[in-house]
Coordinates of C-alpha atoms in Angstrom, one line a residue:
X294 CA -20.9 5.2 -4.9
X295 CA -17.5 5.0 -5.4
X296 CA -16.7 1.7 -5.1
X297 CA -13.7 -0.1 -8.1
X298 CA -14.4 -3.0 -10.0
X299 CA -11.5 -5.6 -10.1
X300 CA -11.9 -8.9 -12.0
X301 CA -9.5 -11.8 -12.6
X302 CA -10.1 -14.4 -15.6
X303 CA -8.1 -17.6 -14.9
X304 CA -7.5 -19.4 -18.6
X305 CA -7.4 -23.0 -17.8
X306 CA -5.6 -24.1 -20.6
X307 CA -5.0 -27.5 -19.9
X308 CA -5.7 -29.9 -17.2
X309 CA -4.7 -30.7 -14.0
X310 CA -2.5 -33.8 -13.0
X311 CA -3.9 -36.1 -10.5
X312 CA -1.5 -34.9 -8.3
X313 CA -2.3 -31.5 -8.4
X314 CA -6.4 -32.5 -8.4
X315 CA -5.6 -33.8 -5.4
X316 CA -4.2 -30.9 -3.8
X317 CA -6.1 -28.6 -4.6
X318 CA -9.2 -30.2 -3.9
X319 CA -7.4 -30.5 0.1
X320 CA -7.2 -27.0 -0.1
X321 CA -10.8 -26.8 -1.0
X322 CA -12.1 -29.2 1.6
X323 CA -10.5 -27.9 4.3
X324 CA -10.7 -23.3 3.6
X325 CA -14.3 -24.3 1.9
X326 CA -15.7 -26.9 3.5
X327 CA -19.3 -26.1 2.0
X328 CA -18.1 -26.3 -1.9
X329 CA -20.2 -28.6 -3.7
X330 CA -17.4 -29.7 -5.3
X331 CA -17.0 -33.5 -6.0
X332 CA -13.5 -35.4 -5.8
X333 CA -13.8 -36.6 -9.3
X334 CA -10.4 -35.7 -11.5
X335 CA -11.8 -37.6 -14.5
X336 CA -14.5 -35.0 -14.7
X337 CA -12.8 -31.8 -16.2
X338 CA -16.0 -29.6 -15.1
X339 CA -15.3 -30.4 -11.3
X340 CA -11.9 -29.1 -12.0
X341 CA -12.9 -25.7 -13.2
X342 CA -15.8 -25.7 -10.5
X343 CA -12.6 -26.1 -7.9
X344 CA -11.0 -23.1 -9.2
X345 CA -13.8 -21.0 -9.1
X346 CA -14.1 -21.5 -5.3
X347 CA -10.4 -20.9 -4.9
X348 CA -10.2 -17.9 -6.6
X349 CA -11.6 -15.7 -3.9
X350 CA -8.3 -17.5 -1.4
X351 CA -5.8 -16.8 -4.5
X352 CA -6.8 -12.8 -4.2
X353 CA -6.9 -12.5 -0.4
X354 CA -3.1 -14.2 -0.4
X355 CA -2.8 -11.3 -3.2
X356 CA -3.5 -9.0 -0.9
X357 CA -1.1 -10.4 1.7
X358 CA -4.4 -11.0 4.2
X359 CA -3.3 -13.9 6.1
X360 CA -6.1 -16.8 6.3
X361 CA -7.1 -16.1 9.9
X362 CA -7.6 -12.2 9.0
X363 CA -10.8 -12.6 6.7
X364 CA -14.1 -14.5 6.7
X365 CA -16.6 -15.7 3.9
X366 CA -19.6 -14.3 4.5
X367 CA -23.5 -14.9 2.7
X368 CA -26.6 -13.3 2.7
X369 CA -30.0 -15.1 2.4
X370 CA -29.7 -15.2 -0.9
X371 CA -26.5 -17.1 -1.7
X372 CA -24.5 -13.6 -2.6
X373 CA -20.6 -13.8 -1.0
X374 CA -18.9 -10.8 0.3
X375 CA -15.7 -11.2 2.3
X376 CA -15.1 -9.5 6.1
X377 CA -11.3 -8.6 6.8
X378 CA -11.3 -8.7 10.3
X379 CA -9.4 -5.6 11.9
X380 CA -8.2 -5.5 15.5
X381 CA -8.8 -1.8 16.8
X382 CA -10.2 -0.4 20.1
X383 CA -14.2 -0.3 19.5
X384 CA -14.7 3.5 20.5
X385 CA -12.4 4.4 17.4
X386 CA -14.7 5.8 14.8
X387 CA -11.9 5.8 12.4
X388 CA -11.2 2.8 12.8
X389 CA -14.9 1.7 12.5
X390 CA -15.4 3.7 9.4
X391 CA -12.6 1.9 8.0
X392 CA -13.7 -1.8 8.7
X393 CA -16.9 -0.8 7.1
X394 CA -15.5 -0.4 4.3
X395 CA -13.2 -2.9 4.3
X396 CA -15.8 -5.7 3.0
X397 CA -15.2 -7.4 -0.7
X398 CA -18.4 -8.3 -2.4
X399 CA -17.5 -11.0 -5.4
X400 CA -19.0 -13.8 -7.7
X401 CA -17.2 -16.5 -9.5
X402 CA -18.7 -18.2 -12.8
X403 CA -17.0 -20.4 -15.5
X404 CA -17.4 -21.4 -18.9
X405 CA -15.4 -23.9 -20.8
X406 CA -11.6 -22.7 -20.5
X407 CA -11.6 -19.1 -18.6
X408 CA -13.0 -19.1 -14.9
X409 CA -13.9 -15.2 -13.8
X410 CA -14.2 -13.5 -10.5
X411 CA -15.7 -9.9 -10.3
X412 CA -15.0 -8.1 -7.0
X413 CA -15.7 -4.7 -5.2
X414 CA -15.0 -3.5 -2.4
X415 CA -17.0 -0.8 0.2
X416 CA -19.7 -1.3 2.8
X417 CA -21.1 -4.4 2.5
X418 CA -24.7 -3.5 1.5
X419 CA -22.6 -1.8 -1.3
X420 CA -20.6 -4.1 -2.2
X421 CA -22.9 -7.7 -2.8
X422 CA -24.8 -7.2 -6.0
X423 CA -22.1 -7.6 -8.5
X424 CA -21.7 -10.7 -11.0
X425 CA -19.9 -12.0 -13.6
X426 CA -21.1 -13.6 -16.5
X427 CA -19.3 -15.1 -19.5
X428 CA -20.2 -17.0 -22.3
X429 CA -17.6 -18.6 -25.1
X430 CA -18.5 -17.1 -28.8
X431 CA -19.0 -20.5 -30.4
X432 CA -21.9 -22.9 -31.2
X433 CA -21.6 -26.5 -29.6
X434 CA -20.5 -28.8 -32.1
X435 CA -22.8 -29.7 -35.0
X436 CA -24.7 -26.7 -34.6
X437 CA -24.9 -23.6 -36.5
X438 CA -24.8 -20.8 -34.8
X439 CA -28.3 -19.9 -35.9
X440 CA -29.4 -23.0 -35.1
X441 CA -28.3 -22.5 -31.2
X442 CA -29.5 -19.0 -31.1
X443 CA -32.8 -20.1 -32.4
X444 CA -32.7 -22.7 -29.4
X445 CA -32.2 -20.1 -27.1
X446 CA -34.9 -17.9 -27.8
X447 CA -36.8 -18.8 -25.6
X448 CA -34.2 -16.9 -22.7
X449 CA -34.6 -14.1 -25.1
X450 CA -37.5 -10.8 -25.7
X451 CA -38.6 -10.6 -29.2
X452 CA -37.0 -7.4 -29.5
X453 CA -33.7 -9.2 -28.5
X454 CA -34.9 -12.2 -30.8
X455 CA -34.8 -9.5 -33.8
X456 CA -31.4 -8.3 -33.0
X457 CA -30.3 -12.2 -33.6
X458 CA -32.4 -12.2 -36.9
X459 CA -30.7 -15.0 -39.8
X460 CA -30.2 -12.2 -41.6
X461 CA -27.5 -11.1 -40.0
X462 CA -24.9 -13.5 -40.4
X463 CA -23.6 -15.8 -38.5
X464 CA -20.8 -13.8 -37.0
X465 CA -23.0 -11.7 -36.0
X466 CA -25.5 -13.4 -34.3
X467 CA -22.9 -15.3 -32.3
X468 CA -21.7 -12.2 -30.9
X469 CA -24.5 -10.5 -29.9
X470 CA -26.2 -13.8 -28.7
X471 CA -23.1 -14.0 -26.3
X472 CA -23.5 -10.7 -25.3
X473 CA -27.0 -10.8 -24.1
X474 CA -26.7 -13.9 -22.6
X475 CA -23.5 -12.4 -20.5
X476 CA -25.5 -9.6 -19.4
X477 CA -28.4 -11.8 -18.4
X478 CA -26.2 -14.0 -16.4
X479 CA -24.2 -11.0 -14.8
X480 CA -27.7 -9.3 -13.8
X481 CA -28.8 -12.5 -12.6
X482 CA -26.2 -13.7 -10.5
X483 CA -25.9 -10.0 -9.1
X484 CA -29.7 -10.1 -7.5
X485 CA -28.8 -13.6 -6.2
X486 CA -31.3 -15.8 -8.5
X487 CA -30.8 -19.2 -9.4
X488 CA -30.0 -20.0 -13.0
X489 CA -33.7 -21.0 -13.0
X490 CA -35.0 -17.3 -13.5
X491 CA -37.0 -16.8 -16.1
X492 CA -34.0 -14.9 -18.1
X493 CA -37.0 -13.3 -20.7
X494 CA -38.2 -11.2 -18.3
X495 CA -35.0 -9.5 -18.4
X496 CA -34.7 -6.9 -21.8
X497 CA -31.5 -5.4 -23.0
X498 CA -32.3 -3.0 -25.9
X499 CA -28.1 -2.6 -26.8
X500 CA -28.6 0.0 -29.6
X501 CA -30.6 2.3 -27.2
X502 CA -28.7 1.4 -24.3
X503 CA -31.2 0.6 -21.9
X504 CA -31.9 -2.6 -20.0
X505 CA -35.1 -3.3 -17.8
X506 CA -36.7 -6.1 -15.5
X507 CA -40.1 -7.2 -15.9
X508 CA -40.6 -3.7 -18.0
X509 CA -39.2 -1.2 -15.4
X510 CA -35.7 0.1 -16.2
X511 CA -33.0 -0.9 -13.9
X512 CA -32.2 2.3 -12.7
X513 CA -29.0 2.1 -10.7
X514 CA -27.0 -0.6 -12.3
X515 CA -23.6 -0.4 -14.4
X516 CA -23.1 -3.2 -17.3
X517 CA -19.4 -3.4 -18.0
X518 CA -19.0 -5.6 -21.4
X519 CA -15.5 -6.4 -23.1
X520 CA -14.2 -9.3 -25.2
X521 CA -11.6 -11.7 -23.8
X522 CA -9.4 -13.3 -26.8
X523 CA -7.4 -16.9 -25.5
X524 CA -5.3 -18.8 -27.8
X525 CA -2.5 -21.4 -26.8
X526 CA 0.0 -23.6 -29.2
X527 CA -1.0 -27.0 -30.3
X528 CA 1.8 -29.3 -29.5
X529 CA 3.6 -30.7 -32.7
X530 CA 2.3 -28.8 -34.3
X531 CA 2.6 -24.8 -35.7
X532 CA -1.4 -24.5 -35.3
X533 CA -3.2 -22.4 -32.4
X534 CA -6.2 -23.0 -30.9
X535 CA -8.4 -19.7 -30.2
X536 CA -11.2 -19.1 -28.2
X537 CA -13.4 -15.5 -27.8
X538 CA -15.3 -15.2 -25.3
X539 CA -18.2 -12.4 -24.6
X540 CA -17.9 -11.0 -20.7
X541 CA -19.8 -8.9 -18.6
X542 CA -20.2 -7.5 -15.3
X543 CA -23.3 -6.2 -13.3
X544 CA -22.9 -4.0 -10.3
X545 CA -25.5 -1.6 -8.3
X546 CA -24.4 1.3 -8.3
X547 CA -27.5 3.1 -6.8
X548 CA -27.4 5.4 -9.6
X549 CA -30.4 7.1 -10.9
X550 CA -30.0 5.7 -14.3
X551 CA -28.1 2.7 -16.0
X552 CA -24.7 2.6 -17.0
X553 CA -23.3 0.6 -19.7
X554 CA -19.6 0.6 -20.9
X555 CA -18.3 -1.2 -23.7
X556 CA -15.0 -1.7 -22.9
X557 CA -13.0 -2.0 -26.2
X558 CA -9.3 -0.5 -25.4
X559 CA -6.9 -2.9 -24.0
X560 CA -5.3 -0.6 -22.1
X561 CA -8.0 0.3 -20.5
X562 CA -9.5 -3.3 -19.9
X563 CA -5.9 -4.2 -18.6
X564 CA -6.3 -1.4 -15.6
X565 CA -9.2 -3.1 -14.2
X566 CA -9.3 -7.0 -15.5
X567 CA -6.3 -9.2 -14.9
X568 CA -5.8 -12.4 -17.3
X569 CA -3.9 -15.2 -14.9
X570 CA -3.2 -18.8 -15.8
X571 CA -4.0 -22.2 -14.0
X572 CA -0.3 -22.9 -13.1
X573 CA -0.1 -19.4 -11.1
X574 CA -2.5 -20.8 -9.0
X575 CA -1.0 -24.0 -8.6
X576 CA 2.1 -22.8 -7.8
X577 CA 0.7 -21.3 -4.5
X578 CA -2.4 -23.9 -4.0
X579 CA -0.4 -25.3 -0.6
X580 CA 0.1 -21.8 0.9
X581 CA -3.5 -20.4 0.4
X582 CA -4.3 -22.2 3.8
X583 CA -1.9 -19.5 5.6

């Protein structure tokens, strides 16, 4: 199924004014009127919520498709995929073919300072299960990061649980923690579940490169994993701050077996993930109503 994975990471690295709060969150109420999205620009998490709604309008205006040209579509399950809306003569089977495949499956998800959006685009019963998840490498504050694995053991197989072991150092754990949890969250998300799922009925054996559900392997799927490295300046100051963060994406692929590729070259990540900042979408926020 040949169907290219695109994803954009937005790095929020700073905050919005009120002013700009306040027009973005127009934009939101009146292109996505069913956001749960709260007008509240003293909460930072409602502003990083926002933009993960209006990331799917920032890539149609990308893609020069005019507002009136495309609607947001969902299945039963909550999973969004996007119909462009092509005027042709109906008895055209060329034409047919290609608004079948014109859909764009996607999912949005956040954490902390980088917002993603994985996208596909084919048929749409192709295209839906895909999903993003992305988890920052770093323990919350006053925790080690064994100490915050060992809390999340319980989202966690005790095979995954030994690949997490003390023993391993902190680094370690930290980064393969983050990558299982990515995974988990991409799969997740995919198959349209709630964040409720019981994530330990999900297995991902990294060194043998299998992955399976409830003990059956989950033949068909392609786990895309790669690092994303932010850093920005701190004012008055020669100091950086830097932030990793573990990404994956999970996409059907109807395969017969599963697919995982560790993406490590930048080159390579650069021809299918774009990195985009918060004031590139502000600076179009009033035109993605057109």
């Amino acid at each position: 199924m040949d169907c290219p994975i695109l994803v954009w990471m937005l790095f929020t690295n700073r905050e919005m004014t009120p002013e700009e709060y306040a027009k973005c969150h127009a934009v939101l109420r009146e292109c996505v009127p069913h956001a749960p999205v709260r007008n509240a620009p003293s909460e930072p998490e409602t502003m990083r919520l926002m933009v993960a709604f209006l990331l799917p309008l920032l890539m149609m205006r990308h893609r020069r498709v005019p507002r009136s040209r495309w609607r947001d579509q969902m299945t039963p399950v909550g999973k969004h995929w996007i119909e462009q809306i092509q005027h042709g003569p109906d008895n055209d089977p060329v034409a047919a073919a290609q608004r079948a495949r014109s859909m764009i499956g996607y999912h949005t998800t956040y954490d902390h300072n980088l917002v993603g959006m994985a996208m596909t685009q084919g048929r749409r019963e192709d295209v839906v299960n895909i999903g993003i998840g992305i988890k920052e490498i770093s323990a919350p504050p006053g925790l080690s990061g064994q100490n915050f694995a060992i809390s999340l053991y319980h989202k966690l197989t005790p095979l995954e649980q030994s690949f997490i072991a003390p023993e391993q150092g902190e680094e370690v754990v930290m980064r393969r923690l983050c990558v299982l949890l990515a995974l988990k969250e991409a799969y997740i998300k995919a198959i349209g579940q709630p964040m409720g799922f019981d994530w330990s009925r999900l297995e991902f054996n990294i060194p043998e490169k299998k992955a399976t559900g409830d003990g059956r392997p989950l033949a068909g799927w392609e786990f895309r994993v790669w690092t994303s490295e932010l850093g920005w300046p701190i004012p008055n100051s020669d100091g950086h701050v830097k932030q990793a963060y573990q990404c994956a994406v999970a996409f059907f692929r109807r395969t017969r077996d599963t697919r995982f590729i560790w993406q490590n070259d930048a080159k390579e990540l650069e021809s299918w993930v774009q990195f985009i900042t918060l004031d590139q979408l502000l600076n179009v926020a009033d035109k993605l109503v057109e």
